[in-house]
XYZ file of C-alpha atoms in Angstrom:
752
model
C -21.376 -15.846 6.278
C -19.745 -18.174 3.811
C -16.628 -16.071 3.528
C -15.947 -16.432 7.247
C -15.791 -20.227 7.305
C -12.072 -20.584 6.559
C -11.104 -18.178 9.335
C -13.424 -19.971 11.766
C -11.992 -23.359 10.918
C -8.479 -22.013 11.332
C -9.283 -21.180 14.945
C -10.841 -24.519 15.810
C -8.304 -25.091 18.552
C -10.167 -22.742 20.920
C -13.570 -23.258 22.512
C -15.261 -20.861 20.126
C -13.774 -22.559 17.085
C -14.682 -26.028 18.418
C -18.211 -24.887 19.148
C -18.686 -23.456 15.646
C -17.105 -26.480 14.004
C -19.781 -28.837 15.379
C -22.137 -28.015 12.490
C -25.592 -29.355 13.314
C -25.036 -29.325 17.084
C -24.171 -25.642 16.878
C -27.392 -24.895 15.010
C -29.396 -26.726 17.662
C -27.714 -24.780 20.441
C -28.280 -21.514 18.613
C -32.023 -22.100 18.862
C -31.710 -21.138 22.541
C -31.198 -17.523 21.519
C -34.532 -17.495 19.645
C -36.535 -18.180 22.781
C -38.539 -15.264 24.170
C -37.447 -16.160 27.699
C -33.732 -16.013 26.851
C -31.710 -14.270 29.581
C -28.235 -13.191 28.492
C -26.810 -12.853 32.017
C -27.991 -16.290 33.095
C -26.661 -17.852 29.901
C -23.198 -16.315 30.311
C -22.996 -17.290 33.982
C -24.047 -20.842 33.184
C -21.432 -21.221 30.454
C -18.564 -19.483 32.214
C -19.169 -20.660 35.779
C -16.938 -23.704 35.364
C -14.233 -21.811 33.463
C -11.150 -20.320 35.042
C -10.134 -16.703 34.636
C -7.543 -17.733 32.071
C -10.162 -19.625 30.085
C -12.545 -16.671 30.145
C -9.785 -14.343 28.967
C -8.942 -16.751 26.159
C -12.615 -16.966 25.177
C -12.915 -13.165 25.127
C -9.758 -12.943 23.042
C -11.141 -15.425 20.507
C -14.466 -13.598 20.330
C -12.676 -10.292 19.797
C -10.546 -11.818 17.052
C -13.618 -13.287 15.360
C -15.318 -9.898 15.543
C -12.303 -8.225 13.961
C -12.074 -10.860 11.215
C -15.802 -10.540 10.540
C -15.525 -6.763 10.232
C -12.567 -7.142 7.871
C -14.445 -9.661 5.728
C -17.451 -7.341 5.622
C -15.258 -4.419 4.563
C -13.622 -6.467 1.805
C -17.021 -7.716 0.641
C -18.389 -4.173 0.463
C -15.411 -2.931 -1.563
C -15.440 -5.986 -3.829
C -19.168 -5.728 -4.598
C -19.568 -1.951 -4.528
C -20.095 -1.641 -8.291
C -22.633 -4.463 -8.283
C -24.428 -2.823 -5.358
C -24.633 0.495 -7.184
C -25.905 -1.196 -10.352
C -28.511 -3.121 -8.381
C -29.595 0.051 -6.580
C -29.978 1.819 -9.919
C -32.132 -1.001 -11.270
C -34.241 -1.063 -8.102
C -34.727 2.702 -8.296
C -35.801 2.482 -11.939
C -38.159 -0.360 -11.097
C -39.676 1.596 -8.217
C -40.259 4.586 -10.480
C -41.982 2.369 -13.024
C -44.127 0.806 -10.303
C -45.146 4.235 -9.024
C -46.083 5.316 -12.551
C -48.092 2.140 -13.067
C -49.839 2.644 -9.737
C -50.788 6.203 -10.651
C -52.049 5.061 -14.032
C -54.095 2.245 -12.540
C -55.492 4.561 -9.883
C -56.575 7.064 -12.523
C -58.192 4.384 -14.660
C -59.940 2.828 -11.657
C -61.304 6.220 -10.622
C -62.545 6.833 -14.151
C -64.297 3.463 -14.297
C -65.786 4.051 -10.859
C -67.128 7.468 -11.862
C -68.588 6.118 -15.086
C -70.365 3.390 -13.151
C -71.881 5.920 -10.777
C -73.073 8.389 -13.411
C -76.846 8.972 -13.041
C -78.821 9.007 -16.255
C -81.441 11.774 -16.732
C -85.031 10.823 -15.810
C -86.722 8.824 -18.556
C -89.905 10.314 -20.072
C -92.942 8.046 -20.059
C -95.310 7.653 -22.954
C -97.918 9.930 -21.382
C -95.348 12.680 -20.820
C -94.674 11.914 -17.155
C -91.383 11.000 -15.762
C -90.558 7.603 -14.313
C -89.765 7.450 -10.637
C -86.015 7.325 -9.750
C -84.942 3.924 -8.518
C -82.631 5.364 -5.849
C -85.278 7.458 -4.304
C -84.994 11.079 -3.317
C -81.534 12.759 -3.266
C -80.599 15.939 -1.547
C -79.926 17.948 -4.716
C -79.514 21.163 -2.778
C -76.491 19.857 -0.804
C -74.819 18.422 -3.913
C -75.338 21.595 -5.862
C -73.791 23.652 -3.063
C -70.648 21.470 -2.958
C -70.290 21.552 -6.713
C -70.734 25.297 -6.747
C -68.073 25.769 -4.080
C -65.724 23.370 -5.878
C -66.149 25.275 -9.136
C -65.450 28.505 -7.318
C -62.260 27.039 -5.798
C -61.110 25.834 -9.203
C -61.686 29.291 -10.619
C -59.717 30.791 -7.742
C -56.960 28.235 -8.326
C -56.784 29.308 -11.944
C -56.325 32.891 -10.812
C -53.623 31.927 -8.279
C -51.757 29.950 -10.921
C -51.885 32.902 -13.273
C -50.574 35.140 -10.486
C -47.830 32.599 -9.555
C -49.172 32.274 -6.005
C -48.135 28.697 -5.388
C -49.106 28.262 -1.740
C -52.577 29.710 -2.209
C -53.108 27.590 -5.312
C -52.040 24.494 -3.359
C -54.466 25.292 -0.525
C -57.330 25.887 -2.966
C -56.658 22.591 -4.755
C -56.553 20.678 -1.492
C -59.896 22.186 -0.380
C -61.386 21.417 -3.789
C -60.162 17.827 -3.599
C -61.819 17.463 -0.188
C -65.132 18.704 -1.633
C -64.984 16.463 -4.703
C -64.198 13.307 -2.767
C -67.793 12.644 -1.484
C -69.465 13.744 -4.725
C -70.591 10.968 -7.042
C -71.619 12.896 -10.140
C -68.744 15.299 -10.686
C -66.996 13.992 -13.781
C -66.598 17.417 -15.305
C -65.294 18.835 -12.054
C -62.830 15.941 -11.719
C -61.560 16.652 -15.204
C -61.209 20.338 -14.429
C -59.450 19.515 -11.155
C -56.918 17.277 -12.950
C -56.266 20.013 -15.495
C -55.597 22.587 -12.790
C -53.276 20.221 -10.923
C -51.384 19.514 -14.146
C -51.023 23.247 -14.776
C -49.708 23.745 -11.260
C -47.253 20.865 -11.697
C -45.942 22.370 -14.916
C -45.607 25.751 -13.240
C -43.664 24.253 -10.340
C -41.407 22.425 -12.787
C -40.669 25.694 -14.553
C -39.842 27.323 -11.243
C -37.494 24.481 -10.298
C -35.600 24.812 -13.580
C -35.022 28.532 -13.263
C -31.298 29.328 -12.884
C -31.928 32.100 -10.374
C -33.993 30.052 -7.926
C -32.609 29.972 -4.399
C -32.129 26.858 -2.303
C -35.016 27.586 0.069
C -37.360 28.331 -2.835
C -36.260 25.165 -4.637
C -36.964 23.087 -1.554
C -40.456 24.624 -1.269
C -41.192 23.908 -4.930
C -40.025 20.297 -4.628
C -42.083 19.855 -1.463
C -45.154 21.191 -3.283
C -44.637 18.724 -6.136
C -44.365 15.902 -3.625
C -47.640 17.007 -2.004
C -49.248 16.909 -5.443
C -48.422 13.185 -5.600
C -45.505 13.410 -8.032
C -42.692 12.468 -5.632
C -40.381 10.516 -8.026
C -40.480 13.296 -10.597
C -39.942 15.882 -7.856
C -36.841 14.105 -6.527
C -35.367 13.737 -10.007
C -36.091 17.414 -10.636
C -34.326 18.327 -7.374
C -31.165 16.492 -8.426
C -31.352 17.909 -11.942
C -31.604 21.441 -10.569
C -28.505 20.970 -8.393
C -26.642 19.440 -11.341
C -27.562 22.355 -13.599
C -26.516 24.934 -11.020
C -23.257 23.044 -10.426
C -22.421 22.965 -14.129
C -22.941 26.714 -14.429
C -20.694 27.302 -11.417
C -17.979 25.041 -12.848
C -18.146 26.872 -16.168
C -17.233 30.087 -14.351
C -14.265 28.399 -12.637
C -11.115 28.619 -14.706
C -8.056 26.370 -14.261
C -5.002 28.120 -12.906
C -2.993 27.317 -16.021
C -0.104 25.856 -14.008
C 0.988 22.280 -13.448
C 0.329 22.617 -9.737
C -3.443 23.214 -9.801
C -3.933 23.273 -6.030
C -6.155 26.363 -6.089
C -8.259 24.966 -8.930
C -8.692 21.658 -7.107
C -9.709 23.363 -3.873
C -12.227 25.572 -5.662
C -13.654 22.698 -7.681
C -13.934 20.488 -4.583
C -15.765 23.245 -2.745
C -18.256 23.612 -5.589
C -18.905 19.945 -6.303
C -19.088 18.530 -2.815
C -20.982 21.481 -1.348
C -23.674 20.995 -4.021
C -23.762 17.273 -3.258
C -24.134 18.012 0.463
C -26.864 20.565 -0.218
C -28.738 18.107 -2.443
C -28.465 15.452 0.274
C -29.867 17.850 2.893
C -32.751 18.877 0.644
C -33.559 15.271 -0.244
C -33.626 14.225 3.402
C -35.659 17.260 4.466
C -38.365 16.762 1.818
C -38.476 13.006 1.251
C -36.944 11.608 4.427
C -34.854 8.452 4.165
C -36.989 6.452 1.780
C -34.826 3.763 0.087
C -35.857 4.619 -3.469
C -34.926 8.279 -3.097
C -31.744 7.462 -1.153
C -30.601 5.099 -3.937
C -31.226 7.739 -6.575
C -29.260 10.261 -4.502
C -26.297 7.855 -4.203
C -26.249 7.224 -7.946
C -26.475 10.936 -8.684
C -23.649 11.737 -6.240
C -21.504 9.019 -7.818
C -22.092 10.523 -11.259
C -21.142 14.000 -10.054
C -17.994 12.561 -8.465
C -17.065 10.897 -11.748
C -17.511 14.211 -13.567
C -15.350 15.884 -10.925
C -12.577 13.303 -11.364
C -12.695 13.778 -15.139
C -12.070 17.517 -14.699
C -9.269 16.937 -12.177
C -7.587 14.474 -14.526
C -7.863 16.874 -17.434
C -6.607 20.031 -15.746
C -4.345 18.761 -12.929
C -3.480 15.070 -12.776
C -2.600 14.591 -16.440
C 0.098 17.273 -16.285
C 1.327 16.042 -12.898
C 1.495 12.440 -14.093
C 3.459 13.385 -17.201
C 5.968 15.599 -15.382
C 6.336 13.487 -12.248
C 4.690 16.111 -10.040
C 3.733 13.632 -7.354
C 3.344 16.249 -4.637
C 0.796 18.208 -6.688
C -1.171 15.057 -7.492
C -1.048 13.905 -3.874
C -2.257 17.248 -2.532
C -5.134 17.381 -5.021
C -6.259 13.875 -4.119
C -5.893 14.606 -0.413
C -8.135 17.676 -0.715
C -10.786 15.661 -2.552
C -10.654 12.781 -0.055
C -11.102 15.254 2.792
C -14.324 16.546 1.239
C -15.534 12.974 0.643
C -14.982 12.206 4.312
C -17.246 15.101 5.288
C -20.032 13.671 3.112
C -20.040 10.371 4.987
C -22.266 12.033 7.581
C -24.988 12.160 4.898
C -24.635 8.446 4.147
C -22.591 9.033 0.973
C -19.396 6.925 0.847
C -17.700 8.493 -2.174
C -14.087 7.864 -1.121
C -13.918 4.376 -2.751
C -15.257 5.808 -6.017
C -12.765 8.666 -5.974
C -9.871 6.383 -5.029
C -10.663 3.875 -7.759
C -10.809 6.546 -10.458
C -7.747 8.637 -9.537
C -5.447 5.771 -8.534
C -4.184 5.097 -12.109
C -3.217 8.762 -12.514
C -1.502 8.827 -9.124
C 0.431 5.655 -9.960
C 1.466 7.201 -13.279
C 2.739 10.291 -11.453
C 4.516 8.013 -8.982
C 6.322 6.145 -11.775
C 7.292 9.389 -13.500
C 8.662 10.713 -10.214
C 10.727 7.559 -9.726
C 12.209 7.897 -13.211
C 13.078 11.526 -12.534
C 14.848 10.600 -9.288
C 16.741 7.810 -11.031
C 17.932 10.146 -13.795
C 18.960 12.824 -11.294
C 20.947 10.389 -9.154
C 22.730 9.030 -12.233
C 23.916 12.516 -13.139
C 25.018 13.195 -9.558
C 26.882 9.879 -9.360
C 28.803 10.779 -12.505
C 30.179 13.835 -10.680
C 30.883 12.042 -7.377
C 34.509 11.477 -6.324
C 33.422 8.900 -3.678
C 34.772 10.906 -0.778
C 32.746 10.544 2.408
C 31.679 13.827 3.994
C 29.468 15.013 6.825
C 25.737 15.360 6.039
C 24.837 18.764 4.605
C 22.140 20.777 6.418
C 18.678 20.518 4.882
C 16.856 23.747 4.197
C 13.416 24.616 2.917
C 9.921 23.541 3.869
C 10.825 19.874 4.300
C 13.822 20.337 6.563
C 11.759 19.655 9.702
C 10.384 16.352 8.378
C 13.748 14.951 7.229
C 15.369 12.188 9.248
C 18.363 12.908 11.460
C 21.625 11.326 10.385
C 23.608 9.491 13.092
C 26.701 11.446 14.183
C 29.087 8.710 12.991
C 27.513 8.424 9.544
C 29.316 9.741 6.492
C 28.226 9.354 2.870
C 29.292 10.647 -0.500
C 27.519 13.620 -2.079
C 25.430 11.549 -4.498
C 24.305 9.262 -1.655
C 23.121 12.232 0.414
C 21.208 13.579 -2.548
C 19.710 10.150 -3.245
C 18.382 9.644 0.282
C 17.080 13.231 0.329
C 15.035 12.674 -2.836
C 13.743 9.344 -1.519
C 12.598 11.072 1.682
C 10.756 13.726 -0.340
C 9.175 10.985 -2.443
C 7.919 9.090 0.619
C 6.655 12.333 2.194
C 4.561 12.971 -0.919
C 3.071 9.469 -0.858
C 2.408 9.341 2.906
C -0.909 11.304 2.784
C -2.213 8.759 0.248
C -1.855 5.645 2.421
C -5.636 5.167 2.276
C -5.273 4.460 -1.461
C -3.319 1.260 -0.683
C -0.103 2.475 -2.313
C 2.229 0.969 0.296
C 3.332 -1.986 -1.829
C 3.773 0.196 -4.916
C 5.815 2.720 -2.937
C 8.062 0.088 -1.370
C 8.659 -1.507 -4.751
C 9.534 1.892 -6.229
C 12.015 2.719 -3.457
C 13.589 -0.729 -3.821
C 13.969 -0.171 -7.575
C 15.633 3.178 -6.903
C 18.059 1.533 -4.498
C 18.846 -1.228 -7.008
C 19.580 1.431 -9.615
C 21.867 3.306 -7.221
C 23.722 0.103 -6.314
C 24.247 -0.556 -10.034
C 25.916 2.844 -10.255
C 28.146 1.885 -7.324
C 29.020 -1.389 -9.046
C 30.043 0.538 -12.140
C 32.365 2.559 -9.917
C 33.883 -0.651 -8.507
C 36.830 -1.803 -10.670
C 35.850 -4.859 -12.674
C 37.394 -8.163 -11.678
C 38.977 -10.565 -14.152
C 36.333 -12.342 -16.257
C 33.594 -10.658 -14.249
C 30.231 -11.630 -15.728
C 28.183 -9.657 -13.195
C 28.903 -6.201 -14.593
C 25.624 -4.241 -14.887
C 24.515 -3.491 -18.409
C 25.345 0.093 -19.358
C 22.502 1.811 -21.205
C 23.626 5.445 -20.929
C 26.595 7.606 -21.812
C 27.465 8.560 -18.239
C 31.078 8.305 -17.198
C 31.217 7.056 -13.611
C 34.487 7.654 -11.768
C 36.138 4.344 -10.906
C 37.208 3.964 -7.270
C 40.981 3.463 -7.178
C 42.021 3.379 -3.530
C 40.824 1.054 -0.803
C 39.133 3.986 0.926
C 37.155 4.873 -2.197
C 36.109 1.261 -2.738
C 35.028 0.955 0.876
C 33.095 4.217 0.571
C 30.952 2.552 -2.101
C 30.082 -0.183 0.380
C 29.544 2.393 3.132
C 26.958 4.201 0.994
C 24.984 1.039 0.252
C 25.196 -0.421 3.769
C 24.146 2.794 5.519
C 21.086 3.136 3.308
C 19.970 -0.484 3.566
C 20.547 -0.810 7.319
C 19.572 2.608 8.679
C 18.378 5.342 6.342
C 15.858 3.554 4.117
C 14.128 1.680 7.002
C 13.734 4.986 8.852
C 12.358 6.623 5.729
C 9.728 4.040 4.800
C 8.421 3.788 8.365
C 6.208 6.788 7.540
C 4.020 4.701 5.233
C 3.708 1.748 7.603
C 0.412 1.114 9.393
C 0.348 2.650 12.857
C 0.744 -0.705 14.623
C 3.770 -1.720 12.545
C 5.203 1.788 12.880
C 5.155 1.668 16.685
C 6.679 -1.809 16.767
C 9.404 -0.835 14.312
C 10.260 2.250 16.378
C 10.389 0.229 19.610
C 12.508 -2.505 18.054
C 14.920 0.023 16.602
C 15.328 1.693 20.006
C 16.235 -1.719 21.460
C 18.527 -2.515 18.513
C 16.390 -5.522 17.561
C 14.948 -6.482 14.179
C 11.239 -5.880 13.686
C 9.316 -9.157 13.572
C 5.664 -8.150 13.301
C 5.721 -6.033 10.166
C 3.940 -7.025 7.005
C 5.338 -9.339 4.385
C 5.941 -6.533 1.863
C 8.116 -4.696 4.387
C 10.136 -7.827 5.101
C 10.526 -8.385 1.370
C 11.721 -4.789 1.011
C 14.458 -5.351 3.593
C 15.493 -8.627 1.970
C 15.633 -6.971 -1.432
C 17.817 -4.087 -0.278
C 20.084 -6.485 1.602
C 20.501 -8.616 -1.525
C 21.641 -5.522 -3.413
C 24.236 -4.765 -0.709
C 25.405 -8.394 -0.728
C 25.802 -8.210 -4.484
C 28.057 -5.157 -4.208
C 30.012 -6.728 -1.343
C 30.544 -9.949 -3.312
C 31.865 -7.920 -6.231
C 34.320 -6.232 -3.856
C 35.489 -9.569 -2.423
C 35.776 -11.229 -5.828
C 37.990 -8.443 -7.087
C 40.414 -8.679 -4.167
C 40.382 -12.475 -4.178
C 41.216 -12.614 -7.872
C 43.998 -10.064 -7.387
C 45.516 -12.395 -4.796
C 45.153 -15.530 -6.905
C 45.909 -14.278 -10.440
C 48.662 -12.143 -11.878
C 48.083 -9.270 -14.270
C 48.781 -11.693 -17.123
C 46.018 -14.009 -15.923
C 48.288 -16.733 -14.518
C 47.125 -18.440 -11.334
C 49.291 -18.224 -8.229
C 47.206 -20.940 -6.610
C 49.131 -23.964 -7.867
C 49.238 -27.510 -6.547
C 53.030 -27.197 -6.462
C 52.586 -25.232 -3.225
C 51.800 -28.536 -1.519
C 53.089 -31.273 -3.845
C 56.688 -30.044 -3.817
C 57.130 -30.198 -0.060
C 59.360 -32.963 1.366
C 59.574 -34.244 4.882
C 63.012 -32.728 5.466
C 62.323 -31.500 8.969
C 61.485 -27.935 7.933
C 59.284 -26.176 10.505
C 55.780 -25.717 9.198
C 54.551 -22.156 8.863
C 52.005 -20.245 6.816
C 52.345 -20.180 3.047
C 53.121 -17.103 0.991
C 49.516 -16.945 -0.214
C 48.254 -16.972 3.385
C 50.654 -14.197 4.342
C 49.565 -12.090 1.349
C 45.910 -12.635 2.244
C 46.540 -11.659 5.864
C 48.374 -8.486 4.910
C 45.592 -7.569 2.498
C 43.023 -8.054 5.229
C 45.042 -5.839 7.567
C 45.117 -3.104 4.945
C 41.366 -3.300 4.322
C 40.640 -3.405 8.057
C 42.727 -0.278 8.627
C 40.985 1.567 5.783
C 37.592 0.336 6.973
C 38.229 1.683 10.464
C 38.567 5.170 9.004
C 35.895 5.007 6.301
C 33.250 3.050 8.224
C 33.566 4.510 11.676
C 30.696 3.190 13.751
C 30.045 0.301 11.343
C 32.716 -2.132 12.558
C 30.314 -5.046 12.338
C 29.905 -4.550 8.623
C 33.701 -4.446 8.223
C 33.983 -7.700 10.176
C 31.486 -9.465 7.941
C 33.213 -8.016 4.874
C 36.581 -9.473 5.890
C 35.014 -12.843 6.687
C 33.420 -12.831 3.266
C 36.770 -11.995 1.643
C 38.468 -14.980 3.294
C 35.507 -17.159 2.353
C 35.786 -16.059 -1.284
C 39.463 -17.072 -1.438
C 38.705 -20.479 0.096
C 35.773 -20.898 -2.285
C 38.028 -20.268 -5.293
C 40.471 -22.858 -3.957
C 37.754 -25.478 -3.468
C 36.342 -24.909 -6.970
C 39.677 -24.872 -8.871
C 39.441 -28.032 -10.993
C 43.049 -27.874 -12.237
C 44.326 -27.613 -8.672
C 42.407 -30.671 -7.503
C 43.200 -32.711 -10.589
C 46.916 -32.289 -9.782
C 46.330 -33.113 -6.102
C 44.134 -36.177 -6.669
C 45.226 -37.559 -10.054
C 48.565 -35.875 -10.767
C 51.868 -37.682 -11.305
C 53.133 -36.614 -7.890
C 51.140 -37.735 -4.870
C 50.337 -35.475 -1.971
C 52.908 -36.095 0.755
C 52.515 -35.848 4.524
C 54.153 -32.412 4.720
C 51.974 -31.132 1.896
C 48.880 -32.420 3.700
C 49.981 -30.766 6.942
C 50.701 -27.491 5.134
C 47.280 -27.474 3.468
C 45.509 -28.154 6.778
C 47.565 -25.424 8.469
C 46.707 -22.906 5.737
C 43.009 -23.682 6.082
C 43.121 -23.375 9.875
C 45.048 -20.140 9.410
C 42.209 -18.845 7.210
C 39.618 -19.712 9.857
C 41.742 -18.155 12.587
C 42.081 -14.979 10.539
C 38.306 -14.699 10.444
C 38.228 -14.678 14.253
C 35.694 -16.157 16.603
C 32.597 -14.139 15.702
C 29.199 -15.813 15.721
C 27.966 -15.111 12.228
C 26.432 -17.177 9.449
C 29.274 -16.223 7.077
C 31.848 -17.640 9.502
C 29.851 -20.833 9.910
C 29.783 -21.190 6.147
C 33.536 -20.551 5.991
C 34.207 -23.243 8.571
C 32.089 -25.702 6.631
C 33.994 -24.907 3.418
C 37.309 -25.417 5.213
C 36.205 -28.731 6.719
C 35.057 -29.976 3.302
C 38.331 -28.910 1.697
C 40.421 -30.604 4.431
C 38.344 -33.768 4.102
C 39.006 -33.799 0.354
C 42.753 -33.388 0.913
C 42.700 -36.225 3.477
C 40.913 -38.464 0.975
C 43.546 -37.635 -1.672
C 46.333 -38.571 0.755
C 44.534 -41.758 1.826
C 44.244 -42.761 -1.839
C 48.045 -43.248 -1.852
C 47.660 -46.060 0.689
C 48.909 -44.045 3.651
C 47.094 -43.343 6.905
C 46.455 -39.564 6.989
C 45.726 -39.454 10.710
C 49.131 -40.892 11.527
C 50.823 -37.783 10.114
C 48.306 -35.135 11.213
C 48.763 -33.586 14.669
C 45.857 -32.776 16.948
C 43.378 -29.993 16.151
C 44.717 -27.863 18.984
C 48.211 -27.985 17.483
C 47.019 -26.529 14.178
C 44.971 -23.852 15.909
C 47.922 -22.931 18.106
C 50.273 -22.710 15.129
C 47.764 -20.563 13.231
C 47.290 -18.226 16.185
C 51.045 -17.945 16.679
C 51.476 -17.030 13.015
C 48.768 -14.376 13.296
C 50.436 -12.923 16.388
C 53.782 -12.742 14.593
C 52.260 -11.069 11.527
C 50.213 -8.686 13.643
C 53.372 -7.628 15.443
C 54.901 -6.375 12.207
C 56.818 -9.465 11.043
C 57.146 -9.902 7.295
C 59.373 -11.832 4.948
C 60.242 -8.522 3.355
C 61.269 -5.969 5.959
C 60.478 -3.224 3.490
C 56.917 -4.412 3.134
C 54.411 -1.561 3.457
C 52.398 -3.708 5.836
C 55.219 -4.092 8.319
C 54.365 -0.868 10.107
C 50.660 -1.549 10.393
C 49.648 -1.856 14.020
C 48.033 -5.000 15.338
C 45.052 -2.867 16.303
C 44.151 -2.487 12.625
C 42.771 -6.002 12.605
C 41.502 -6.123 16.174
C 37.949 -5.564 15.017
C 38.112 -8.803 13.010
C 38.895 -10.826 16.130
C 36.896 -8.998 18.751
C 33.531 -8.077 17.259
C 30.523 -10.283 17.659
C 27.676 -11.014 15.336
C 26.292 -8.020 13.452
């Protein structure tokens, strides 16, 4: 198979791949299998005798993988070329019918020519009144006359049987008459009469087959009689036409329910359509066997009936469901139809691909409408949310048993609970339709819903100064702005809980069974799933990017509040370091560092209450906040212009103070092993290196005035211990009473 070559070449590292990659040598070795004396057991023993058990296992594994890849390629090829196969089958069936008609015509003409050639002329009269002797000699006229007489009598009886509608007796009489006429050589008139009687019987059988009241057993007998008369193609077409006509009359008596649900109508219509298809398949097999021409015609007819069925379902059920977002109704209707198609596979009719291809656009339309409805509902609920975290409400109704269990430590706001509940219902509706390959569409829809919900949360987050990342507002909803630290953290708690726990547990229902088991096992071991498909990994990355976007907005707001005043003036001035003289003053943290530390303590304390059980997320959040402040410092052009090119050079005390502040920032972030902390350390090292270069530009040796690394780290840790113990420049500071335990999570937690 040409389509298998890439997969074979990709496995050329194994013995099977190397053997198949040899080209001509492989073809020569394959000739061994064509020998009549080929012994499979001897061949396997000869090839595997020198191989170890490990090698044999590897060979079996490669053969199994090649078998699986071959089956997958075959399945894809069948689905990709199904329409072409059906079209080719239709053309072959039409061609076979034409060939049969031509054969019958040629047979009739040949028989006519043969009879004309064998006609005996009457004896010629001689001139003296005597008759000439016959050239063929004497013929037994008595025997011929007896056969002709009996044949005429049978034809007369057949005429009577046809008039009396006695089909079986007429068939028997015609068959006996045909046996008598076969040896006769001068029976042209009888042949003509025989053909007329057979034509009359064929027309009578056709009339019987087209009667609306004919029963299935009677129809099968009539079709069998037509086939015995030598008109098989017409009989098979008549069989399918009769079932189609009876089906149309039954459908005409079936009335739609008049509701948008349509489950009863779908079930009734499925029962009618697919039971008639099954009955036609049984009758076709019973009368005609499994002849390819008749089987192809049956497949084409069944496909046409399925297309008519889908047209009715779209008109009376799916169109209303797609417009209103009734995904559950559409899913149940399609599931009922697919179940009936599966039952027909026992008759050799694979109608599921046809049904799936035709109803998939309507199902996707219903899916999109359902997503829009959920998005609108969540927007309205978010407008009424006060961003207070509460315990999960109990789920009631038919879907309560299938809903996921919330962890005991998890708390969300009311709109978040409603959002995840609607997403669960949405996934439950799509789950029965996994055979329609809607996994990617479903994951993309859920990700879009989550992005929309995060945009609502960002609108509730107070805007930072000159914030260009504010989502575009296209509605008139008034979202309550989070004022307190607890309310702002609750916005992050909603997004983080969904992205990390709730949404992955929800979408696992639509994963393939293999990925589902691995995801469940990994989650029980608290490890990330590694074997899932690319679309599932992309879903997790997309939801995490949305959470990171909300978290960055949170950090930017707090960082700008620390750096800028309400009037927009920057507190991060180069004078903090340029105005310091070497007057023997003991180095300590700057006012900006103290303010940052106190802010972190406040957020950590609020996060311990709001995000109970999610301390890792709080740790990463605080690291990101410190990183944001350092990032603003490193990107402040005015600050660095004064440091590097200003009228006052950076002195040794200023350099020491800047290095101490940066080490203080790193020490505040703790010793966790996380990518954000590694990035923070790199930013700090780059900033210190830039300050050292600015000091060296004055002609001084920076390393002669900088103490050892351990000295800075010790000073930073000592400052943190003093601040954690309640020390503050202002004894009335509201942060003075905050316990050191409020920031313990920042220093003690490991990587999330």
